[in-house]
């Protein structure tokens, strides 16, 4: 009975060690994440495949660094200069994710804080470069979509070689100095009023042209009609009208050949 505890103690120690080793060997990666394997005897191999989501077994002396590989969003507020040196504030949203095929390289060369080391400096550099080519008026109105696309393309060109996948950049707001904004709005309003006035002038001119054309057409029609109405035609039309009136049940007196040009005069009871 006294020997039993002495035998059981090493077994218990071995079981504890085994449990610890097994727990160290099991790594669970959540959905939307991936892992970079760090080996105790060699660190991170940039050519190795990532540790995929789910249950994974590794050597207990190694470890796994977890990365979220889903698309992520960061807000970015920047202060940049326009082409004429005015301070412009941009409010943007950046959609990105790590390049999962090169996740080990990303970790080895940039580390887990790749956002601060690579992505944000690249966005700010591209924004300064692009906005510096435009005037405040262009930034405020017509060129915003073009500026957004240019910032995206320039940033993408910087980060895609550094194992970061840039999906999109949205410029949510462009803030100009208040005095510049007011001046631009006044100018745009004046331009709009000028366009409306020009439109009214063009409309009035077209309406006048339409009236002239209609009048000319009517005058030409009357001229042709007058030229075609001979005395003989008028007499024939008068006879036709007399025949129709004679057939009417209303009481009347028709004096044949008593009117102008020999046309009948009709005397009714009214």
CSV table of C-alpha atoms in Angstrom, one decimal:
chain,number,residue,atom,x,y,z
A,1,UNK,CA,0.0,0.0,0.0
A,2,UNK,CA,2.9,2.3,0.7
A,3,UNK,CA,4.4,1.6,-2.7
A,4,UNK,CA,1.3,2.6,-4.7
A,5,UNK,CA,1.7,6.4,-4.3
A,6,UNK,CA,5.4,6.1,-5.4
A,7,UNK,CA,4.4,4.3,-8.6
A,8,UNK,CA,1.4,6.5,-9.3
A,9,UNK,CA,3.2,9.8,-9.0
A,10,UNK,CA,5.5,9.4,-12.1
A,11,UNK,CA,2.4,8.2,-14.1
A,12,UNK,CA,0.5,11.3,-13.0
A,13,UNK,CA,3.5,13.5,-14.0
A,14,UNK,CA,3.8,11.8,-17.4
A,15,UNK,CA,0.0,12.2,-18.0
A,16,UNK,CA,0.2,15.9,-17.2
A,17,UNK,CA,3.1,16.4,-19.5
A,18,UNK,CA,1.3,14.4,-22.2
A,19,UNK,CA,-1.8,16.5,-21.8
A,20,UNK,CA,0.2,19.7,-22.0
A,21,UNK,CA,2.0,18.5,-25.2
A,22,UNK,CA,-1.2,17.5,-26.8
A,23,UNK,CA,-2.9,20.8,-26.0
A,24,UNK,CA,0.1,22.6,-27.4
A,25,UNK,CA,-0.1,20.6,-30.6
A,26,UNK,CA,-3.7,21.5,-31.3
A,27,UNK,CA,-4.3,24.8,-32.9
A,28,UNK,CA,-7.8,26.0,-34.0
A,29,UNK,CA,-8.1,28.7,-36.6
A,30,UNK,CA,-11.4,30.6,-36.8
A,31,UNK,CA,-13.4,31.1,-39.9
A,32,UNK,CA,-12.0,34.1,-41.9
A,33,UNK,CA,-8.6,33.7,-40.4
A,34,UNK,CA,-5.3,32.0,-41.3
A,35,UNK,CA,-2.2,31.3,-39.4
A,36,UNK,CA,1.6,31.7,-40.0
A,37,UNK,CA,3.7,28.8,-38.5
A,38,UNK,CA,6.6,29.9,-36.4
A,39,UNK,CA,9.2,27.1,-35.9
A,40,UNK,CA,11.3,27.1,-32.8
A,41,UNK,CA,14.4,25.9,-34.8
A,42,UNK,CA,14.0,28.2,-37.8
A,43,UNK,CA,11.4,30.9,-37.4
A,44,UNK,CA,9.0,31.7,-40.3
A,45,UNK,CA,9.6,30.2,-43.6
A,46,UNK,CA,8.4,32.7,-46.2
A,47,UNK,CA,7.6,30.0,-48.7
A,48,UNK,CA,5.5,27.8,-46.4
A,49,UNK,CA,1.7,27.5,-46.8
A,50,UNK,CA,-0.6,29.1,-44.3
A,51,UNK,CA,-2.2,27.3,-41.5
A,52,UNK,CA,-5.8,27.0,-42.7
A,53,UNK,CA,-9.0,27.5,-40.7
A,54,UNK,CA,-10.2,24.6,-38.6
A,55,UNK,CA,-8.4,22.1,-36.4
A,56,UNK,CA,-4.6,21.8,-37.0
A,57,UNK,CA,-1.9,19.7,-35.4
A,58,UNK,CA,1.6,21.1,-35.0
A,59,UNK,CA,4.8,20.3,-33.1
A,60,UNK,CA,4.2,21.4,-29.5
A,61,UNK,CA,7.4,23.5,-29.5
A,62,UNK,CA,6.2,25.5,-32.5
A,63,UNK,CA,3.5,28.3,-32.5
A,64,UNK,CA,1.0,29.9,-34.9
A,65,UNK,CA,0.5,33.6,-35.5
A,66,UNK,CA,-3.2,34.4,-36.3
A,67,UNK,CA,-4.2,36.8,-39.1
A,68,UNK,CA,-7.7,37.9,-40.2
A,69,UNK,CA,-7.8,37.4,-44.0
A,70,UNK,CA,-11.3,38.7,-44.6
A,71,UNK,CA,-11.9,42.1,-46.2
A,72,UNK,CA,-11.5,44.8,-43.6
A,73,UNK,CA,-12.3,48.5,-43.6
A,74,UNK,CA,-10.4,51.4,-42.0
A,75,UNK,CA,-11.5,55.1,-42.0
A,76,UNK,CA,-8.8,57.5,-43.1
A,77,UNK,CA,-8.8,61.2,-42.5
A,78,UNK,CA,-6.1,63.1,-44.4
A,79,UNK,CA,-5.0,66.7,-44.8
A,80,UNK,CA,-3.5,67.4,-48.2
A,81,UNK,CA,-2.7,70.4,-50.4
A,82,UNK,CA,-4.4,71.3,-53.7
A,83,UNK,CA,-2.6,72.5,-56.8
A,84,UNK,CA,-2.7,76.1,-55.5
A,85,UNK,CA,-1.5,75.3,-52.0
A,86,UNK,CA,-4.8,75.3,-50.2
A,87,UNK,CA,-5.4,72.9,-47.3
A,88,UNK,CA,-7.9,70.2,-48.3
A,89,UNK,CA,-9.3,67.6,-45.9
A,90,UNK,CA,-10.3,64.2,-47.2
A,91,UNK,CA,-12.5,61.6,-45.4
A,92,UNK,CA,-12.0,58.2,-46.9
A,93,UNK,CA,-12.8,54.5,-46.3
A,94,UNK,CA,-10.2,51.9,-47.3
A,95,UNK,CA,-11.2,48.3,-48.1
A,96,UNK,CA,-8.3,45.8,-47.9
A,97,UNK,CA,-7.1,42.4,-46.8
A,98,UNK,CA,-3.8,40.6,-46.6
A,99,UNK,CA,-2.7,38.6,-49.6
A,100,UNK,CA,-3.3,35.1,-48.2
A,101,UNK,CA,-1.0,33.4,-50.7
A,102,UNK,CA,1.9,35.5,-49.3
A,103,UNK,CA,0.8,35.7,-45.7
A,104,UNK,CA,4.1,34.2,-44.4
A,105,UNK,CA,6.1,36.7,-46.4
A,106,UNK,CA,3.9,39.5,-45.1
A,107,UNK,CA,4.5,38.4,-41.5
A,108,UNK,CA,8.3,38.0,-42.0
A,109,UNK,CA,8.9,41.3,-43.8
A,110,UNK,CA,6.2,43.6,-42.4
A,111,UNK,CA,4.8,42.0,-39.3
A,112,UNK,CA,1.3,42.1,-37.9
A,113,UNK,CA,1.2,45.9,-37.8
A,114,UNK,CA,1.5,46.1,-41.6
A,115,UNK,CA,-1.4,48.5,-41.6
A,116,UNK,CA,0.6,51.2,-39.9
A,117,UNK,CA,3.9,50.3,-41.7
A,118,UNK,CA,2.7,50.0,-45.2
A,119,UNK,CA,-1.0,50.7,-46.1
A,120,UNK,CA,-1.7,54.0,-44.3
A,121,UNK,CA,1.6,55.6,-45.5
A,122,UNK,CA,0.9,54.5,-49.0
A,123,UNK,CA,-2.7,56.0,-49.0
A,124,UNK,CA,-1.5,59.3,-47.6
A,125,UNK,CA,1.3,59.5,-50.2
A,126,UNK,CA,-1.0,58.7,-53.1
A,127,UNK,CA,-3.6,61.2,-51.8
A,128,UNK,CA,-1.0,64.0,-51.6
A,129,UNK,CA,0.2,63.2,-55.1
A,130,UNK,CA,-3.2,63.1,-56.7
A,131,UNK,CA,-4.9,66.0,-54.9
A,132,UNK,CA,-1.9,68.2,-55.7
A,133,UNK,CA,-2.8,68.0,-59.4
A,134,UNK,CA,-6.3,69.5,-59.0
A,135,UNK,CA,-7.8,72.9,-58.0
A,136,UNK,CA,-10.3,73.2,-55.1
A,137,UNK,CA,-13.1,73.7,-57.5
A,138,UNK,CA,-12.4,70.4,-59.3
A,139,UNK,CA,-12.1,68.6,-56.0
A,140,UNK,CA,-15.4,70.0,-54.8
A,141,UNK,CA,-17.5,69.2,-57.9
A,142,UNK,CA,-16.7,67.5,-61.2
A,143,UNK,CA,-13.5,65.6,-60.5
A,144,UNK,CA,-14.3,63.7,-57.3
A,145,UNK,CA,-14.8,60.3,-58.9
A,146,UNK,CA,-11.7,60.7,-61.0
A,147,UNK,CA,-9.7,61.7,-57.9
A,148,UNK,CA,-11.0,58.7,-56.0
A,149,UNK,CA,-10.0,56.3,-58.8
A,150,UNK,CA,-6.5,57.8,-59.1
A,151,UNK,CA,-5.8,57.5,-55.4
A,152,UNK,CA,-7.0,53.9,-55.5
A,153,UNK,CA,-4.8,53.0,-58.5
A,154,UNK,CA,-1.7,54.8,-57.1
A,155,UNK,CA,-2.1,53.2,-53.6
A,156,UNK,CA,-2.7,49.8,-55.2
A,157,UNK,CA,0.5,50.1,-57.2
A,158,UNK,CA,2.4,50.7,-53.9
A,159,UNK,CA,0.9,48.0,-51.7
A,160,UNK,CA,0.3,45.1,-54.1
A,161,UNK,CA,4.1,44.3,-54.2
A,162,UNK,CA,4.1,44.3,-50.4
A,163,UNK,CA,1.6,41.4,-50.0
A,164,UNK,CA,-1.5,43.6,-49.3
A,165,UNK,CA,-4.7,43.3,-51.4
A,166,UNK,CA,-6.4,46.7,-51.9
A,167,UNK,CA,-10.0,46.3,-52.8
A,168,UNK,CA,-11.3,49.8,-53.0
A,169,UNK,CA,-11.1,53.4,-51.7
A,170,UNK,CA,-14.1,55.6,-51.2
A,171,UNK,CA,-13.9,59.3,-50.7
A,172,UNK,CA,-16.8,60.1,-48.4
A,173,UNK,CA,-16.2,63.8,-48.0
A,174,UNK,CA,-14.0,66.7,-49.3
A,175,UNK,CA,-13.7,69.6,-46.9
A,176,UNK,CA,-12.5,73.0,-48.3
A,177,UNK,CA,-11.7,76.2,-46.4
A,178,UNK,CA,-15.0,77.9,-45.7
A,179,UNK,CA,-14.2,81.0,-47.8
A,180,UNK,CA,-13.2,78.9,-50.8
A,181,UNK,CA,-16.3,76.8,-50.5
A,182,UNK,CA,-18.6,79.8,-50.4
A,183,UNK,CA,-16.8,81.4,-53.4
A,184,UNK,CA,-17.1,78.1,-55.4
A,185,UNK,CA,-20.8,77.8,-54.5
A,186,UNK,CA,-21.5,81.4,-55.6
A,187,UNK,CA,-19.7,80.8,-58.9
A,188,UNK,CA,-21.6,77.6,-59.5
A,189,UNK,CA,-24.9,79.3,-58.8
A,190,UNK,CA,-24.0,82.1,-61.2
A,191,UNK,CA,-23.1,79.6,-63.9
A,192,UNK,CA,-26.4,77.8,-63.4
A,193,UNK,CA,-28.4,81.0,-63.7
A,194,UNK,CA,-26.5,81.9,-66.8
A,195,UNK,CA,-27.2,78.5,-68.3
A,196,UNK,CA,-30.9,78.8,-67.5
A,197,UNK,CA,-31.0,82.3,-69.1
A,198,UNK,CA,-29.3,81.0,-72.2
A,199,UNK,CA,-31.8,78.2,-72.3
A,200,UNK,CA,-34.8,80.6,-72.1
A,201,UNK,CA,-33.3,82.7,-74.9
A,202,UNK,CA,-32.9,79.7,-77.1
A,203,UNK,CA,-36.4,78.5,-76.3
A,204,UNK,CA,-37.9,81.9,-77.1
A,205,UNK,CA,-35.9,82.1,-80.4
A,206,UNK,CA,-37.2,78.7,-81.4
A,207,UNK,CA,-40.8,79.6,-80.5
A,208,UNK,CA,-40.5,82.8,-82.6
A,209,UNK,CA,-39.1,80.8,-85.5
A,210,UNK,CA,-41.9,78.4,-85.3
A,211,UNK,CA,-44.5,81.2,-85.4
A,212,UNK,CA,-42.8,82.8,-88.4
A,213,UNK,CA,-42.7,79.4,-90.2
A,214,UNK,CA,-46.4,78.8,-89.5
A,215,UNK,CA,-47.3,82.3,-90.7
A,216,UNK,CA,-45.3,81.9,-93.9
A,217,UNK,CA,-46.9,78.5,-94.5
A,218,UNK,CA,-50.4,80.0,-94.0
A,219,UNK,CA,-49.6,82.9,-96.3
A,220,UNK,CA,-48.3,80.6,-99.0
A,221,UNK,CA,-51.4,78.4,-98.6
A,222,UNK,CA,-53.7,81.4,-99.1
A,223,UNK,CA,-51.7,82.5,-102.1
A,224,UNK,CA,-52.0,79.2,-103.8
A,225,UNK,CA,-55.7,78.9,-102.9
A,226,UNK,CA,-56.4,82.4,-104.2
A,227,UNK,CA,-54.5,81.7,-107.5
A,228,UNK,CA,-56.6,78.5,-108.0
A,229,UNK,CA,-60.1,80.0,-107.4
A,230,UNK,CA,-61.4,81.2,-110.8
A,231,UNK,CA,-64.9,82.7,-111.4
A,232,UNK,CA,-66.0,79.5,-113.0
A,233,UNK,CA,-65.0,77.4,-109.9
A,234,UNK,CA,-66.8,79.9,-107.6
A,235,UNK,CA,-69.9,79.6,-109.7
A,236,UNK,CA,-69.8,75.8,-109.7
A,237,UNK,CA,-69.4,75.8,-105.9
A,238,UNK,CA,-72.3,78.3,-105.6
A,239,UNK,CA,-74.6,76.1,-107.7
A,240,UNK,CA,-73.6,73.1,-105.6
A,241,UNK,CA,-74.5,75.0,-102.4
A,242,UNK,CA,-77.8,76.1,-104.0
A,243,UNK,CA,-78.8,72.6,-104.8
A,244,UNK,CA,-78.1,71.4,-101.2
A,245,UNK,CA,-80.1,74.3,-99.8
A,246,UNK,CA,-83.0,73.7,-102.1
A,247,UNK,CA,-83.3,70.2,-100.7
A,248,UNK,CA,-83.6,71.6,-97.1
A,249,UNK,CA,-87.0,71.5,-95.5
A,250,UNK,CA,-86.6,75.1,-94.1
A,251,UNK,CA,-88.7,77.7,-95.9
A,252,UNK,CA,-86.7,80.0,-98.2
A,253,UNK,CA,-86.8,82.0,-101.4
A,254,UNK,CA,-84.0,81.5,-104.0
A,255,UNK,CA,-83.5,84.1,-106.6
A,256,UNK,CA,-81.5,82.6,-109.4
A,257,UNK,CA,-78.7,84.7,-110.9
A,258,UNK,CA,-79.3,87.7,-108.8
A,259,UNK,CA,-76.1,87.7,-106.7
A,260,UNK,CA,-72.5,88.9,-107.5
A,261,UNK,CA,-71.0,87.0,-110.4
A,262,UNK,CA,-74.4,85.5,-111.2
A,263,UNK,CA,-74.6,83.5,-108.0
A,264,UNK,CA,-78.0,83.0,-106.4
A,265,UNK,CA,-79.3,85.1,-103.5
A,266,UNK,CA,-81.0,83.1,-100.8
A,267,UNK,CA,-83.8,84.7,-98.8
A,268,UNK,CA,-84.9,82.8,-95.8
A,269,UNK,CA,-87.7,83.3,-93.2
A,270,UNK,CA,-85.2,84.6,-90.7
